[in-house]
C-alpha cells in the first residue's frame, strides 16, 4: 500500500514538472536571446547612464571609447576618464583640486572648460596636450586631469582634436550611431530582467517549498521499501519504472530551471 501511495505521489510530481516545462519554454527562449546579445545589454546600458550623468552625447561617448581602444587604452578607461574629468573640472571651477594648476598651465580657461560639454572639453584638452614639448609632460597632464589609472589615454590625446574627431567619425561610419531612444530600449530590457529576478527567485522558493514534502516521502518510502524487500525485486519492476520515468522528467525540468536561474543571475547551490 505504501508503495502504491508513493507511486501516486511520484506521478503527481511528474505531472507538475511536465506542466512546468511549458512555462520554462518561454524562459529558455529569453535565455537564448540574452546569450546572443551577451555583454551588449550591460555595456549599452552603462553608456546611457554615463551620458545622463555627465551630459556627454551618446555617440560622442561611444566614439571616444572606440578611439581609446584604437590607441591602446580601453572603452572602460574612457568611461572612467569622462567621469573623473567632470569632477576635476568642477573642482577647478570652485578653485580647488590638483587639476586647477594644470589647466592654467595648459593655457586653458577654467570657466570656458567648465561651460563645455564633455566631448568639447576632451577636444580642447587634446589640442593642448598635443602641443606639449615632451611625452613626459603629456603623460603628467593626462594623469592630472584624468587620473593615473587612465593615463594610457595619452596616446589618444596626443593626436589633438583633429585626430580624436577622425576616430570618432570612423566609429559613426562603422556603427551607424545610436540614439538615446535606442539606449532607452536597452535600459528597459535590463530593467525587465531585474524585475524578472524577483519573480523567478520567488518561483524558485515556491518550488523548493512544494518539493520538500515529496522529497521527505521519497526518502522515507524508499528506506521502508528497501527494508521490506525480502522476496526479490520482481514484484517491484513497475514501481521502479514509474520512479525512473518521473526522475527523467524531473531531472530535465531541473536542468531547465538551472538555465532560467542563470538567465536572471540566481545561482543554484
mmCIF file of N, CA and C in Angstrom, residues 44 47 58-70 164-178:
data_model
loop_
_atom_site.group_PDB
_atom_site.id
_atom_site.type_symbol
_atom_site.label_atom_id
_atom_site.label_comp_id
_atom_site.label_asym_id
_atom_site.label_seq_id
_atom_site.Cartn_x
_atom_site.Cartn_y
_atom_site.Cartn_z
ATOM 1 N N UNK A 44 25.717 48.847 -23.251
ATOM 2 C CA UNK A 44 24.887 49.928 -23.791
ATOM 3 C C UNK A 44 24.156 50.643 -22.661
ATOM 4 N N UNK A 47 26.549 52.974 -21.024
ATOM 5 C CA UNK A 47 26.757 54.178 -21.842
ATOM 6 C C UNK A 47 25.634 55.179 -21.605
ATOM 7 N N UNK A 58 25.560 60.502 -26.502
ATOM 8 C CA UNK A 58 25.790 59.061 -26.599
ATOM 9 C C UNK A 58 26.821 58.725 -27.676
ATOM 10 N N UNK A 59 26.649 59.280 -28.869
ATOM 11 C CA UNK A 59 27.570 58.951 -29.956
ATOM 12 C C UNK A 59 28.962 59.534 -29.724
ATOM 13 N N UNK A 60 29.054 60.678 -29.035
ATOM 14 C CA UNK A 60 30.363 61.215 -28.674
ATOM 15 C C UNK A 60 31.085 60.260 -27.727
ATOM 16 N N UNK A 61 30.356 59.755 -26.741
ATOM 17 C CA UNK A 61 30.962 58.840 -25.777
ATOM 18 C C UNK A 61 31.407 57.550 -26.455
ATOM 19 N N UNK A 62 30.538 56.966 -27.253
ATOM 20 C CA UNK A 62 30.893 55.706 -27.912
ATOM 21 C C UNK A 62 32.030 55.922 -28.913
ATOM 22 N N UNK A 63 32.031 57.086 -29.580
ATOM 23 C CA UNK A 63 33.123 57.395 -30.489
ATOM 24 C C UNK A 63 34.448 57.548 -29.765
ATOM 25 N N UNK A 64 34.422 58.206 -28.595
ATOM 26 C CA UNK A 64 35.629 58.354 -27.793
ATOM 27 C C UNK A 64 36.109 57.000 -27.259
ATOM 28 N N UNK A 65 35.173 56.141 -26.906
ATOM 29 C CA UNK A 65 35.555 54.808 -26.440
ATOM 30 C C UNK A 65 36.234 54.015 -27.564
ATOM 31 N N UNK A 66 35.700 54.131 -28.761
ATOM 32 C CA UNK A 66 36.331 53.487 -29.921
ATOM 33 C C UNK A 66 37.737 54.043 -30.134
ATOM 34 N N UNK A 67 37.865 55.354 -30.061
ATOM 35 C CA UNK A 67 39.167 55.998 -30.260
ATOM 36 C C UNK A 67 40.164 55.541 -29.194
ATOM 37 N N UNK A 68 39.681 55.366 -27.972
ATOM 38 C CA UNK A 68 40.555 54.907 -26.890
ATOM 39 C C UNK A 68 41.074 53.501 -27.178
ATOM 40 N N UNK A 69 40.200 52.636 -27.627
ATOM 41 C CA UNK A 69 40.603 51.260 -27.940
ATOM 42 C C UNK A 69 41.634 51.245 -29.066
ATOM 43 N N UNK A 70 41.387 52.011 -30.105
ATOM 44 C CA UNK A 70 42.288 52.046 -31.262
ATOM 45 C C UNK A 70 43.684 52.524 -30.869
ATOM 46 N N UNK A 164 41.397 62.966 -32.730
ATOM 47 C CA UNK A 164 40.296 62.421 -31.925
ATOM 48 C C UNK A 164 39.010 62.384 -32.741
ATOM 49 N N UNK A 165 38.697 63.493 -33.421
ATOM 50 C CA UNK A 165 37.456 63.567 -34.195
ATOM 51 C C UNK A 165 37.465 62.602 -35.377
ATOM 52 N N UNK A 166 38.637 62.380 -35.955
ATOM 53 C CA UNK A 166 38.741 61.435 -37.068
ATOM 54 C C UNK A 166 38.341 60.028 -36.618
ATOM 55 N N UNK A 167 38.826 59.627 -35.460
ATOM 56 C CA UNK A 167 38.492 58.306 -34.934
ATOM 57 C C UNK A 167 37.033 58.232 -34.486
ATOM 58 N N UNK A 168 36.515 59.309 -33.930
ATOM 59 C CA UNK A 168 35.095 59.334 -33.561
ATOM 60 C C UNK A 168 34.217 59.174 -34.785
ATOM 61 N N UNK A 169 34.555 59.899 -35.845
ATOM 62 C CA UNK A 169 33.772 59.812 -37.080
ATOM 63 C C UNK A 169 33.878 58.428 -37.707
ATOM 64 N N UNK A 170 35.053 57.820 -37.571
ATOM 65 C CA UNK A 170 35.232 56.461 -38.078
ATOM 66 C C UNK A 170 34.249 55.515 -37.410
ATOM 67 N N UNK A 171 34.077 55.699 -36.102
ATOM 68 C CA UNK A 171 33.154 54.835 -35.371
ATOM 69 C C UNK A 171 31.720 55.024 -35.876
ATOM 70 N N UNK A 172 31.315 56.261 -36.083
ATOM 71 C CA UNK A 172 29.955 56.527 -36.561
ATOM 72 C C UNK A 172 29.738 55.892 -37.930
ATOM 73 N N UNK A 173 30.751 55.978 -38.786
ATOM 74 C CA UNK A 173 30.645 55.374 -40.115
ATOM 75 C C UNK A 173 30.526 53.857 -40.024
ATOM 76 N N UNK A 174 31.241 53.264 -39.095
ATOM 77 C CA UNK A 174 31.213 51.809 -38.948
ATOM 78 C C UNK A 174 29.934 51.313 -38.285
ATOM 79 N N UNK A 175 29.453 52.065 -37.301
ATOM 80 C CA UNK A 175 28.328 51.576 -36.491
ATOM 81 C C UNK A 175 26.982 52.163 -36.865
ATOM 82 N N UNK A 176 26.987 53.314 -37.529
ATOM 83 C CA UNK A 176 25.724 53.968 -37.832
ATOM 84 C C UNK A 176 25.188 54.824 -36.711
ATOM 85 N N UNK A 177 25.890 54.807 -35.569
ATOM 86 C CA UNK A 177 25.451 55.647 -34.455
ATOM 87 C C UNK A 177 24.298 55.022 -33.680
ATOM 88 N N UNK A 178 23.942 55.679 -32.602
ATOM 89 C CA UNK A 178 22.882 55.183 -31.728
ATOM 90 C C UNK A 178 22.224 56.373 -31.042
#
